[in-house]
mmCIF file of C-alpha atoms in Angstrom:
data_model
loop_
_atom_site.group_PDB
_atom_site.id
_atom_site.type_symbol
_atom_site.label_atom_id
_atom_site.label_comp_id
_atom_site.label_asym_id
_atom_site.label_seq_id
_atom_site.Cartn_x
_atom_site.Cartn_y
_atom_site.Cartn_z
ATOM 1 C CA UNK A 285 35.652 8.591 -25.898
ATOM 2 C CA UNK A 286 35.378 5.260 -24.110
ATOM 3 C CA UNK A 287 32.701 4.904 -21.464
ATOM 4 C CA UNK A 288 33.467 5.609 -17.843
ATOM 5 C CA UNK A 289 32.290 2.434 -16.139
ATOM 6 C CA UNK A 290 31.149 2.125 -12.547
ATOM 7 C CA UNK A 291 30.126 -0.753 -10.319
ATOM 8 C CA UNK A 292 27.873 -0.491 -7.286
ATOM 9 C CA UNK A 293 28.454 -2.851 -4.360
ATOM 10 C CA UNK A 294 25.883 -3.027 -1.581
ATOM 11 C CA UNK A 295 26.993 -4.619 1.660
ATOM 12 C CA UNK A 296 24.515 -6.082 4.124
ATOM 13 C CA UNK A 297 22.862 -9.373 4.986
ATOM 14 C CA UNK A 298 19.529 -7.539 5.283
ATOM 15 C CA UNK A 299 19.442 -7.033 1.502
ATOM 16 C CA UNK A 300 20.258 -10.647 0.690
ATOM 17 C CA UNK A 301 17.588 -12.078 2.973
ATOM 18 C CA UNK A 302 14.953 -9.698 1.623
ATOM 19 C CA UNK A 303 14.569 -7.745 4.861
ATOM 20 C CA UNK A 304 15.039 -4.460 2.997
ATOM 21 C CA UNK A 305 14.826 -3.477 -0.665
ATOM 22 C CA UNK A 306 17.953 -2.062 -2.306
ATOM 23 C CA UNK A 307 16.724 1.355 -3.416
ATOM 24 C CA UNK A 308 20.209 2.856 -3.071
ATOM 25 C CA UNK A 309 21.543 1.232 -6.240
ATOM 26 C CA UNK A 310 18.660 2.556 -8.323
ATOM 27 C CA UNK A 311 19.273 6.097 -7.101
ATOM 28 C CA UNK A 312 23.038 5.927 -7.583
ATOM 29 C CA UNK A 313 22.696 4.438 -11.086
ATOM 30 C CA UNK A 314 20.333 7.189 -12.154
ATOM 31 C CA UNK A 315 22.541 9.965 -10.799
ATOM 32 C CA UNK A 316 25.718 8.537 -12.313
ATOM 33 C CA UNK A 317 24.054 8.196 -15.694
ATOM 34 C CA UNK A 318 23.116 11.880 -15.639
ATOM 35 C CA UNK A 319 26.813 12.809 -15.626
ATOM 36 C CA UNK A 320 27.870 10.290 -18.276
ATOM 37 C CA UNK A 321 28.887 7.344 -16.088
ATOM 38 C CA UNK A 322 27.648 3.915 -17.199
ATOM 39 C CA UNK A 323 26.928 1.378 -14.470
ATOM 40 C CA UNK A 324 28.461 -1.914 -15.571
ATOM 41 C CA UNK A 325 27.282 -4.095 -12.700
ATOM 42 C CA UNK A 326 25.467 -4.026 -9.362
ATOM 43 C CA UNK A 327 26.578 -6.541 -6.737
ATOM 44 C CA UNK A 328 25.193 -7.351 -3.271
ATOM 45 C CA UNK A 329 27.406 -9.101 -0.742
ATOM 46 C CA UNK A 330 27.210 -10.313 2.832
ATOM 47 C CA UNK A 331 28.884 -8.615 5.787
ATOM 48 C CA UNK A 332 31.686 -11.129 5.435
ATOM 49 C CA UNK A 333 35.366 -10.289 4.982
ATOM 50 C CA UNK A 334 36.358 -12.682 2.195
ATOM 51 C CA UNK A 335 33.177 -12.029 0.231
ATOM 52 C CA UNK A 336 33.743 -8.249 0.375
ATOM 53 C CA UNK A 337 37.426 -8.530 -0.567
ATOM 54 C CA UNK A 338 36.574 -10.696 -3.568
ATOM 55 C CA UNK A 339 33.867 -8.258 -4.676
ATOM 56 C CA UNK A 340 36.371 -5.380 -4.438
ATOM 57 C CA UNK A 341 38.983 -7.254 -6.479
ATOM 58 C CA UNK A 342 36.455 -8.276 -9.140
ATOM 59 C CA UNK A 343 35.097 -4.746 -9.460
ATOM 60 C CA UNK A 344 38.602 -3.303 -9.722
ATOM 61 C CA UNK A 345 39.291 -5.540 -12.729
ATOM 62 C CA UNK A 346 36.154 -4.326 -14.547
ATOM 63 C CA UNK A 347 35.574 -0.626 -13.919
ATOM 64 C CA UNK A 348 37.183 2.690 -13.063
ATOM 65 C CA UNK A 349 34.757 3.736 -10.310
ATOM 66 C CA UNK A 350 33.366 1.577 -7.497
ATOM 67 C CA UNK A 351 30.591 2.882 -5.238
ATOM 68 C CA UNK A 352 30.128 0.894 -2.027
ATOM 69 C CA UNK A 353 27.170 1.373 0.321
ATOM 70 C CA UNK A 354 26.513 -0.112 3.741
ATOM 71 C CA UNK A 355 28.498 -1.759 6.498
ATOM 72 C CA UNK A 356 29.677 1.498 8.099
ATOM 73 C CA UNK A 357 27.836 1.262 11.428
ATOM 74 C CA UNK A 358 29.605 1.288 14.798
ATOM 75 C CA UNK A 359 28.771 -2.329 15.700
ATOM 76 C CA UNK A 360 30.958 -5.398 15.203
ATOM 77 C CA UNK A 361 28.920 -6.766 12.310
ATOM 78 C CA UNK A 362 29.750 -3.696 10.204
ATOM 79 C CA UNK A 363 33.196 -4.497 8.857
ATOM 80 C CA UNK A 364 33.495 -2.367 5.728
ATOM 81 C CA UNK A 365 36.123 0.048 7.075
ATOM 82 C CA UNK A 366 38.351 -2.738 8.368
ATOM 83 C CA UNK A 367 38.010 -4.588 5.067
ATOM 84 C CA UNK A 368 38.895 -1.433 3.148
ATOM 85 C CA UNK A 369 42.048 -1.187 5.247
ATOM 86 C CA UNK A 370 42.977 -4.761 4.383
ATOM 87 C CA UNK A 371 42.301 -4.230 0.681
ATOM 88 C CA UNK A 372 44.310 -0.985 0.566
ATOM 89 C CA UNK A 373 47.017 -2.177 2.999
ATOM 90 C CA UNK A 374 46.097 0.626 5.357
ATOM 91 C CA UNK A 375 45.261 1.294 9.000
ATOM 92 C CA UNK A 376 42.460 3.150 10.763
ATOM 93 C CA UNK A 377 43.241 6.561 12.238
ATOM 94 C CA UNK A 378 41.089 9.065 14.082
ATOM 95 C CA UNK A 379 39.791 11.933 11.985
ATOM 96 C CA UNK A 380 39.181 14.938 14.232
ATOM 97 C CA UNK A 381 36.628 16.542 11.892
ATOM 98 C CA UNK A 382 34.556 13.368 11.851
ATOM 99 C CA UNK A 383 34.782 13.078 15.641
ATOM 100 C CA UNK A 384 33.615 16.674 16.010
ATOM 101 C CA UNK A 385 30.674 15.940 13.699
ATOM 102 C CA UNK A 386 29.719 12.800 15.659
ATOM 103 C CA UNK A 387 29.812 14.686 18.971
ATOM 104 C CA UNK A 388 27.781 17.547 17.516
ATOM 105 C CA UNK A 389 25.104 15.177 16.179
ATOM 106 C CA UNK A 390 24.756 13.458 19.554
ATOM 107 C CA UNK A 391 24.560 16.762 21.385
ATOM 108 C CA UNK A 392 22.005 18.233 19.000
ATOM 109 C CA UNK A 393 19.777 15.258 18.173
ATOM 110 C CA UNK A 394 20.398 12.510 20.745
ATOM 111 C CA UNK A 395 20.766 14.556 23.911
ATOM 112 C CA UNK A 396 19.079 11.904 26.068
ATOM 113 C CA UNK A 397 21.733 9.306 25.145
ATOM 114 C CA UNK A 398 25.365 9.956 26.098
ATOM 115 C CA UNK A 399 27.931 9.371 23.372
ATOM 116 C CA UNK A 400 29.905 6.161 23.888
ATOM 117 C CA UNK A 401 33.334 4.963 22.814
ATOM 118 C CA UNK A 402 31.595 2.771 20.232
ATOM 119 C CA UNK A 403 30.019 5.857 18.675
ATOM 120 C CA UNK A 404 33.363 7.692 18.762
ATOM 121 C CA UNK A 405 34.852 4.860 16.697
ATOM 122 C CA UNK A 406 32.906 6.258 13.744
ATOM 123 C CA UNK A 407 35.719 8.826 13.583
ATOM 124 C CA UNK A 408 38.209 6.060 12.715
ATOM 125 C CA UNK A 409 38.852 6.048 8.969
ATOM 126 C CA UNK A 410 41.563 4.554 6.717
ATOM 127 C CA UNK A 411 44.572 6.877 6.718
ATOM 128 C CA UNK A 412 44.657 6.961 2.887
ATOM 129 C CA UNK A 413 40.995 7.965 2.561
ATOM 130 C CA UNK A 414 39.709 11.387 1.653
ATOM 131 C CA UNK A 415 36.828 11.954 4.057
ATOM 132 C CA UNK A 416 33.437 13.009 2.680
ATOM 133 C CA UNK A 417 31.785 14.662 5.661
ATOM 134 C CA UNK A 418 28.274 13.405 6.418
ATOM 135 C CA UNK A 419 26.251 16.161 8.065
ATOM 136 C CA UNK A 420 23.211 13.894 8.483
ATOM 137 C CA UNK A 421 24.862 10.900 10.170
ATOM 138 C CA UNK A 422 27.864 9.673 12.094
ATOM 139 C CA UNK A 423 29.344 7.474 9.331
ATOM 140 C CA UNK A 424 31.459 9.551 6.915
ATOM 141 C CA UNK A 425 31.876 8.836 3.245
ATOM 142 C CA UNK A 426 35.353 7.838 2.082
ATOM 143 C CA UNK A 427 37.129 8.302 -1.262
ATOM 144 C CA UNK A 428 40.100 5.992 -1.898
ATOM 145 C CA UNK A 429 42.150 5.163 -4.974
ATOM 146 C CA UNK A 430 44.248 2.178 -6.049
ATOM 147 C CA UNK A 431 45.928 1.612 -9.416
ATOM 148 C CA UNK A 432 43.763 4.231 -11.108
ATOM 149 C CA UNK A 433 40.475 2.828 -9.756
ATOM 150 C CA UNK A 434 38.484 5.005 -7.350
ATOM 151 C CA UNK A 435 36.554 3.378 -4.497
ATOM 152 C CA UNK A 436 33.884 5.420 -2.725
ATOM 153 C CA UNK A 437 32.386 4.093 0.496
ATOM 154 C CA UNK A 438 29.036 5.512 1.629
ATOM 155 C CA UNK A 439 26.619 4.797 4.482
ATOM 156 C CA UNK A 440 23.660 2.603 3.610
ATOM 157 C CA UNK A 441 21.032 4.876 5.168
ATOM 158 C CA UNK A 442 19.273 6.225 2.052
ATOM 159 C CA UNK A 443 18.937 9.913 2.961
ATOM 160 C CA UNK A 444 22.555 10.035 4.155
ATOM 161 C CA UNK A 445 23.753 8.296 0.993
ATOM 162 C CA UNK A 446 21.727 10.626 -1.254
ATOM 163 C CA UNK A 447 23.190 13.709 0.403
ATOM 164 C CA UNK A 448 26.734 12.443 -0.060
ATOM 165 C CA UNK A 449 26.158 11.389 -3.672
ATOM 166 C CA UNK A 450 24.655 14.695 -4.769
ATOM 167 C CA UNK A 451 26.786 17.083 -2.719
ATOM 168 C CA UNK A 452 30.142 15.293 -2.534
ATOM 169 C CA UNK A 453 30.580 12.358 -4.889
ATOM 170 C CA UNK A 454 29.106 13.609 -8.175
ATOM 171 C CA UNK A 455 30.985 16.941 -8.178
ATOM 172 C CA UNK A 456 34.222 15.080 -7.425
ATOM 173 C CA UNK A 457 33.619 12.541 -10.222
ATOM 174 C CA UNK A 458 32.908 15.382 -12.660
ATOM 175 C CA UNK A 459 36.132 17.133 -11.646
ATOM 176 C CA UNK A 460 38.403 14.083 -11.804
ATOM 177 C CA UNK A 461 37.097 11.949 -14.706
ATOM 178 C CA UNK A 462 36.621 12.580 -18.414
ATOM 179 C CA UNK A 463 33.195 11.334 -19.368
ATOM 180 C CA UNK A 464 31.153 10.937 -22.574
ATOM 181 C CA UNK A 465 27.805 12.625 -22.972
ATOM 182 C CA UNK A 466 24.841 10.348 -22.364
ATOM 183 C CA UNK A 467 21.342 11.497 -23.314
ATOM 184 C CA UNK A 468 18.121 9.597 -22.600
ATOM 185 C CA UNK A 469 14.565 10.457 -23.602
ATOM 186 C CA UNK A 470 11.595 8.268 -22.779
ATOM 187 C CA UNK A 471 8.096 8.237 -24.220
ATOM 188 C CA UNK A 472 5.496 6.392 -22.168
ATOM 189 C CA UNK A 473 2.659 4.583 -23.943
ATOM 190 C CA UNK A 474 -0.523 2.922 -22.725
ATOM 191 C CA UNK A 475 -2.967 0.521 -24.310
ATOM 192 C CA UNK A 476 -0.780 -1.405 -26.779
ATOM 193 C CA UNK A 477 1.557 -4.348 -26.241
ATOM 194 C CA UNK A 478 5.311 -4.334 -26.815
ATOM 195 C CA UNK A 479 5.265 -6.535 -29.925
ATOM 196 C CA UNK A 480 2.564 -4.447 -31.630
ATOM 197 C CA UNK A 481 4.491 -1.250 -30.951
ATOM 198 C CA UNK A 482 7.715 -2.846 -32.207
ATOM 199 C CA UNK A 483 6.013 -3.772 -35.489
ATOM 200 C CA UNK A 484 4.802 -0.209 -35.889
ATOM 201 C CA UNK A 485 8.301 1.201 -35.216
ATOM 202 C CA UNK A 486 10.338 -1.258 -37.303
ATOM 203 C CA UNK A 487 11.248 1.244 -40.053
ATOM 204 C CA UNK A 488 11.902 4.014 -37.520
ATOM 205 C CA UNK A 489 14.255 1.795 -35.527
ATOM 206 C CA UNK A 490 16.105 0.610 -38.666
ATOM 207 C CA UNK A 491 16.818 4.210 -39.685
ATOM 208 C CA UNK A 492 18.090 5.545 -36.349
ATOM 209 C CA UNK A 493 21.601 7.064 -36.332
ATOM 210 C CA UNK A 494 24.188 4.504 -35.123
ATOM 211 C CA UNK A 495 24.776 6.417 -31.876
ATOM 212 C CA UNK A 496 21.084 6.313 -30.876
ATOM 213 C CA UNK A 497 19.422 3.134 -29.632
ATOM 214 C CA UNK A 498 15.766 2.359 -28.953
ATOM 215 C CA UNK A 499 14.816 0.163 -26.003
ATOM 216 C CA UNK A 500 11.374 -1.247 -25.161
ATOM 217 C CA UNK A 501 10.651 -1.288 -21.426
ATOM 218 C CA UNK A 502 7.309 -2.996 -20.803
ATOM 219 C CA UNK A 503 5.606 -3.067 -17.428
ATOM 220 C CA UNK A 504 2.081 -3.648 -16.258
ATOM 221 C CA UNK A 505 -0.247 -1.536 -18.382
ATOM 222 C CA UNK A 506 2.398 0.484 -20.210
ATOM 223 C CA UNK A 507 5.457 0.344 -22.450
ATOM 224 C CA UNK A 508 8.231 2.911 -22.109
ATOM 225 C CA UNK A 509 10.165 3.670 -25.284
ATOM 226 C CA UNK A 510 13.637 4.866 -24.317
ATOM 227 C CA UNK A 511 15.967 6.517 -26.804
ATOM 228 C CA UNK A 512 19.603 6.578 -25.651
ATOM 229 C CA UNK A 513 22.494 8.438 -27.260
ATOM 230 C CA UNK A 514 26.171 8.433 -26.309
ATOM 231 C CA UNK A 515 29.070 10.419 -27.749
ATOM 232 C CA UNK A 516 31.618 13.198 -27.332
ATOM 233 C CA UNK A 517 29.666 16.059 -28.923
ATOM 234 C CA UNK A 518 26.886 17.096 -26.569
ATOM 235 C CA UNK A 519 25.288 19.599 -28.951
ATOM 236 C CA UNK A 520 25.162 17.042 -31.759
ATOM 237 C CA UNK A 521 23.604 14.445 -29.467
ATOM 238 C CA UNK A 522 20.885 16.779 -28.239
ATOM 239 C CA UNK A 523 19.957 17.977 -31.738
ATOM 240 C CA UNK A 524 19.791 14.433 -33.080
ATOM 241 C CA UNK A 525 17.822 13.274 -30.059
ATOM 242 C CA UNK A 526 15.200 16.016 -30.403
ATOM 243 C CA UNK A 527 14.728 15.129 -34.084
ATOM 244 C CA UNK A 528 14.224 11.418 -33.330
ATOM 245 C CA UNK A 529 11.952 12.111 -30.348
ATOM 246 C CA UNK A 530 9.759 14.210 -32.624
ATOM 247 C CA UNK A 531 9.540 11.419 -35.193
ATOM 248 C CA UNK A 532 8.797 8.823 -32.531
ATOM 249 C CA UNK A 533 6.167 11.067 -30.966
ATOM 250 C CA UNK A 534 4.295 11.279 -34.271
ATOM 251 C CA UNK A 535 4.348 7.487 -34.660
ATOM 252 C CA UNK A 536 2.869 6.731 -31.224
ATOM 253 C CA UNK A 537 0.815 9.850 -30.487
ATOM 254 C CA UNK A 538 -2.429 7.868 -30.339
ATOM 255 C CA UNK A 539 -1.127 5.754 -27.418
ATOM 256 C CA UNK A 540 1.178 8.331 -25.807
ATOM 257 C CA UNK A 541 0.505 9.725 -22.362
ATOM 258 C CA UNK A 542 3.825 11.256 -21.357
ATOM 259 C CA UNK A 543 7.331 12.221 -22.410
ATOM 260 C CA UNK A 544 10.092 11.065 -20.058
ATOM 261 C CA UNK A 545 9.155 8.623 -17.342
ATOM 262 C CA UNK A 546 9.773 10.827 -14.331
ATOM 263 C CA UNK A 547 5.999 11.102 -13.961
ATOM 264 C CA UNK A 548 3.593 8.307 -13.153
ATOM 265 C CA UNK A 549 0.140 8.214 -14.701
ATOM 266 C CA UNK A 550 -1.407 9.394 -11.438
ATOM 267 C CA UNK A 551 0.984 12.377 -11.455
ATOM 268 C CA UNK A 552 -0.083 13.243 -14.995
ATOM 269 C CA UNK A 553 -3.720 13.049 -13.896
ATOM 270 C CA UNK A 554 -2.976 15.194 -10.852
ATOM 271 C CA UNK A 555 -1.534 17.940 -13.058
ATOM 272 C CA UNK A 556 -4.446 17.773 -15.482
ATOM 273 C CA UNK A 557 -7.095 17.991 -12.753
ATOM 274 C CA UNK A 558 -5.227 20.767 -10.936
ATOM 275 C CA UNK A 559 -4.770 22.835 -14.081
ATOM 276 C CA UNK A 560 -8.451 22.480 -14.978
ATOM 277 C CA UNK A 561 -9.563 23.050 -11.360
ATOM 278 C CA UNK A 562 -11.562 19.819 -11.438
ATOM 279 C CA UNK A 563 -12.041 16.987 -8.968
ATOM 280 C CA UNK A 564 -12.264 13.205 -8.872
ATOM 281 C CA UNK A 565 -14.044 10.562 -6.807
ATOM 282 C CA UNK A 566 -13.896 6.774 -6.997
ATOM 283 C CA UNK A 567 -16.180 3.824 -6.299
ATOM 284 C CA UNK A 568 -14.171 0.618 -6.097
ATOM 285 C CA UNK A 569 -15.276 -2.961 -5.859
ATOM 286 C CA UNK A 570 -12.751 -5.421 -7.314
ATOM 287 C CA UNK A 571 -9.855 -2.960 -6.865
ATOM 288 C CA UNK A 572 -10.568 -2.660 -3.156
ATOM 289 C CA UNK A 573 -9.290 0.893 -2.717
ATOM 290 C CA UNK A 574 -6.102 0.490 -4.761
ATOM 291 C CA UNK A 575 -6.999 3.381 -7.074
ATOM 292 C CA UNK A 576 -7.508 5.647 -4.083
ATOM 293 C CA UNK A 577 -4.228 4.427 -2.609
ATOM 294 C CA UNK A 578 -2.261 5.358 -5.726
ATOM 295 C CA UNK A 579 -3.913 8.742 -6.075
ATOM 296 C CA UNK A 580 -3.461 9.704 -2.427
ATOM 297 C CA UNK A 581 0.182 8.631 -2.403
ATOM 298 C CA UNK A 582 0.914 12.011 -4.009
ATOM 299 C CA UNK A 583 1.356 15.090 -1.821
ATOM 300 C CA UNK A 584 -1.466 17.582 -2.259
ATOM 301 C CA UNK A 585 -3.981 15.059 -3.601
ATOM 302 C CA UNK A 586 -6.723 16.605 -1.451
ATOM 303 C CA UNK A 587 -6.792 19.537 -3.885
ATOM 304 C CA UNK A 588 -8.424 17.416 -6.587
ATOM 305 C CA UNK A 589 -9.412 14.073 -5.024
ATOM 306 C CA UNK A 590 -12.661 13.932 -3.029
ATOM 307 C CA UNK A 591 -12.617 10.344 -1.778
ATOM 308 C CA UNK A 592 -13.766 6.796 -2.419
ATOM 309 C CA UNK A 593 -16.443 4.276 -1.565
ATOM 310 C CA UNK A 594 -14.997 0.778 -1.389
ATOM 311 C CA UNK A 595 -18.178 -1.142 -2.113
ATOM 312 C CA UNK A 596 -16.719 -4.617 -1.910
ATOM 313 C CA UNK A 597 -19.940 -6.257 -0.754
ATOM 314 C CA UNK A 598 -23.080 -6.240 -2.874
ATOM 315 C CA UNK A 599 -25.133 -4.735 -0.043
ATOM 316 C CA UNK A 600 -22.784 -1.740 0.127
ATOM 317 C CA UNK A 601 -23.365 -1.100 -3.554
ATOM 318 C CA UNK A 602 -27.103 -1.098 -2.848
ATOM 319 C CA UNK A 603 -27.210 0.686 0.523
ATOM 320 C CA UNK A 604 -24.447 3.281 0.060
ATOM 321 C CA UNK A 605 -24.158 3.777 -3.692
ATOM 322 C CA UNK A 606 -27.886 3.209 -4.310
ATOM 323 C CA UNK A 607 -27.250 0.750 -7.132
ATOM 324 C CA UNK A 608 -30.653 -0.670 -8.111
ATOM 325 C CA UNK A 609 -31.228 -4.194 -6.895
ATOM 326 C CA UNK A 610 -33.145 -4.922 -10.082
ATOM 327 C CA UNK A 611 -30.042 -4.045 -12.135
ATOM 328 C CA UNK A 612 -27.969 -6.440 -10.072
ATOM 329 C CA UNK A 613 -30.551 -9.219 -10.331
ATOM 330 C CA UNK A 614 -30.863 -8.772 -14.083
ATOM 331 C CA UNK A 615 -27.245 -8.128 -15.044
ATOM 332 C CA UNK A 616 -25.229 -9.235 -11.924
ATOM 333 C CA UNK A 617 -22.838 -7.107 -9.860
ATOM 334 C CA UNK A 618 -20.157 -7.555 -12.527
ATOM 335 C CA UNK A 619 -21.805 -5.690 -15.364
ATOM 336 C CA UNK A 620 -21.703 -2.466 -17.337
ATOM 337 C CA UNK A 621 -25.013 -1.379 -15.839
ATOM 338 C CA UNK A 622 -23.743 -1.667 -12.272
ATOM 339 C CA UNK A 623 -20.440 0.058 -13.078
ATOM 340 C CA UNK A 624 -22.324 2.991 -14.603
ATOM 341 C CA UNK A 625 -24.626 3.344 -11.600
ATOM 342 C CA UNK A 626 -21.630 3.197 -9.229
ATOM 343 C CA UNK A 627 -19.852 5.971 -11.129
ATOM 344 C CA UNK A 628 -22.980 8.146 -11.327
ATOM 345 C CA UNK A 629 -23.684 7.721 -7.646
ATOM 346 C CA UNK A 630 -20.216 8.424 -6.264
ATOM 347 C CA UNK A 631 -19.905 11.465 -8.529
ATOM 348 C CA UNK A 632 -23.159 12.765 -7.062
ATOM 349 C CA UNK A 633 -22.280 11.859 -3.460
ATOM 350 C CA UNK A 634 -18.836 13.458 -3.625
ATOM 351 C CA UNK A 635 -19.917 16.358 -5.864
ATOM 352 C CA UNK A 636 -16.919 15.764 -8.130
ATOM 353 C CA UNK A 637 -16.368 16.533 -11.805
ATOM 354 C CA UNK A 638 -15.103 13.033 -12.637
ATOM 355 C CA UNK A 639 -15.656 9.594 -11.127
ATOM 356 C CA UNK A 640 -14.200 6.143 -11.675
ATOM 357 C CA UNK A 641 -16.041 2.926 -10.850
ATOM 358 C CA UNK A 642 -14.701 -0.616 -10.983
ATOM 359 C CA UNK A 643 -16.541 -3.889 -10.620
ATOM 360 C CA UNK A 644 -15.194 -7.285 -11.564
ATOM 361 C CA UNK A 645 -14.314 -10.805 -10.611
ATOM 362 C CA UNK A 646 -10.687 -11.070 -9.463
ATOM 363 C CA UNK A 647 -11.082 -14.631 -8.194
ATOM 364 C CA UNK A 648 -10.262 -17.156 -6.963
ATOM 365 C CA UNK A 649 -14.028 -17.866 -6.772
ATOM 366 C CA UNK A 650 -16.845 -16.193 -8.687
ATOM 367 C CA UNK A 651 -18.494 -14.595 -5.640
ATOM 368 C CA UNK A 652 -21.842 -12.897 -6.236
ATOM 369 C CA UNK A 653 -21.581 -13.068 -10.014
ATOM 370 C CA UNK A 654 -21.374 -15.759 -12.670
ATOM 371 C CA UNK A 655 -18.903 -13.649 -14.654
ATOM 372 C CA UNK A 656 -15.700 -15.443 -15.562
ATOM 373 C CA UNK A 657 -12.670 -14.731 -13.404
ATOM 374 C CA UNK A 658 -10.802 -11.778 -14.883
ATOM 375 C CA UNK A 659 -13.933 -10.031 -16.174
ATOM 376 C CA UNK A 660 -13.859 -6.345 -15.220
ATOM 377 C CA UNK A 661 -16.065 -3.359 -16.036
ATOM 378 C CA UNK A 662 -14.674 0.158 -15.633
ATOM 379 C CA UNK A 663 -16.893 3.222 -15.854
ATOM 380 C CA UNK A 664 -15.706 6.823 -16.002
ATOM 381 C CA UNK A 665 -18.206 9.595 -15.346
ATOM 382 C CA UNK A 666 -17.280 12.987 -16.810
ATOM 383 C CA UNK A 667 -19.067 16.361 -16.557
ATOM 384 C CA UNK A 668 -21.020 15.488 -19.716
ATOM 385 C CA UNK A 669 -21.265 11.701 -20.083
ATOM 386 C CA UNK A 670 -20.424 8.251 -18.746
ATOM 387 C CA UNK A 671 -18.292 5.757 -20.633
ATOM 388 C CA UNK A 672 -17.989 2.108 -19.651
ATOM 389 C CA UNK A 673 -15.776 -0.638 -21.011
ATOM 390 C CA UNK A 674 -15.454 -4.379 -20.433
ATOM 391 C CA UNK A 675 -12.069 -6.114 -20.081
ATOM 392 C CA UNK A 676 -10.694 -9.582 -19.505
ATOM 393 C CA UNK A 677 -7.695 -9.160 -17.215
ATOM 394 C CA UNK A 678 -6.534 -12.799 -17.089
ATOM 395 C CA UNK A 679 -6.767 -15.226 -14.197
ATOM 396 C CA UNK A 680 -4.124 -14.082 -11.684
ATOM 397 C CA UNK A 681 -5.825 -12.224 -8.832
ATOM 398 C CA UNK A 682 -3.075 -9.712 -8.073
ATOM 399 C CA UNK A 683 -2.465 -8.908 -11.720
ATOM 400 C CA UNK A 684 -6.195 -8.522 -12.366
ATOM 401 C CA UNK A 685 -6.357 -5.847 -9.676
ATOM 402 C CA UNK A 686 -3.176 -4.091 -10.829
ATOM 403 C CA UNK A 687 -4.202 -4.104 -14.481
ATOM 404 C CA UNK A 688 -7.633 -2.756 -13.577
ATOM 405 C CA UNK A 689 -6.107 0.132 -11.625
ATOM 406 C CA UNK A 690 -3.813 1.014 -14.549
ATOM 407 C CA UNK A 691 -6.596 0.759 -17.119
ATOM 408 C CA UNK A 692 -8.956 2.876 -15.003
ATOM 409 C CA UNK A 693 -6.386 5.658 -14.727
ATOM 410 C CA UNK A 694 -5.637 5.395 -18.438
ATOM 411 C CA UNK A 695 -9.335 5.774 -19.335
ATOM 412 C CA UNK A 696 -9.682 8.690 -16.928
ATOM 413 C CA UNK A 697 -6.697 10.516 -18.418
ATOM 414 C CA UNK A 698 -8.140 10.195 -21.921
ATOM 415 C CA UNK A 699 -11.483 11.615 -20.771
ATOM 416 C CA UNK A 700 -9.882 14.543 -18.952
ATOM 417 C CA UNK A 701 -7.980 15.467 -22.104
ATOM 418 C CA UNK A 702 -11.289 15.781 -23.971
ATOM 419 C CA UNK A 703 -12.484 18.579 -21.677
#
């Protein structure tokens, strides 16, 4: 079976000037892939008639399904509906169900602002469109078809778009299109570079079935290994995929921290600490609270995370964390000895089972230490011991901090698994 190809078109000047980040395309791509639809291209265009029309025509020549987001507001700069009418040789007509929904939303949620004729214009839709009712907003979704190519227009507001994709668009795509099976499995590794992993997996990759491909997806501190399979026999794909995932798992088990990349490292740590009924505290110098920020970004972090001391200044290390001045004078603030004392102290202060401490020189100047820029010490205190390691994280300040955060969480995860 040939692939069912889709293109995503985002409309809005705010994306092109960097005012907002296009998270919609990432969500839509992921959801389409789950039902066997391959995204061929993602395009962003201005709120400009000729640009939109050209994008529509180009997409129509490439794919069978076009998902359009944005440009459906009631103001004059939102021209998507009028442009759809021009592309489909159509006219706008009032849809009574949409008008009823708009009036209900204003009455229920915007009672202090009377509905205006501009707002009522949201009920105008192309006469050839199948309306996808939007119960969270005034702009409806629209499903239109031309020469065998389906165009779906959705509002750009993320939570409105997500509702329409999951509840309206995906079921309709499943019902109306024949699609191949697409299966992905991802193993997430830490602590080894892409090229070293590729050398280790050369024989494995050479012997994969022709319908399964291996992709290396490196990012800061980790490499995701994604196996992808596509075909018409779902049972065959799943059986083959499980076999290859098992083989790959055995080859990288020493650097593996998770299967499938739905979970971040901090989510893995959260589950481990919660299951073991243990807690964590942090003492951060060069990372400036970034570890705490990542941990507390998760709902429910208070169940296992006690808190942090951001001891950026040397005097805070001495006065709050009780790091010995003699240790600093002898070894400097960027040293294994200081990292260990920071971890011991914050673990004691917070009465936690585990503690992380970071101290290093992120630059651009050397500060209170003669350590070279990029030098970082990370200590992890466990219920039974303290481990400390030295790293050279390069010379780019932001990357030094990010790499230190990732490495600290990686070391912590390994220590938790030993308990």
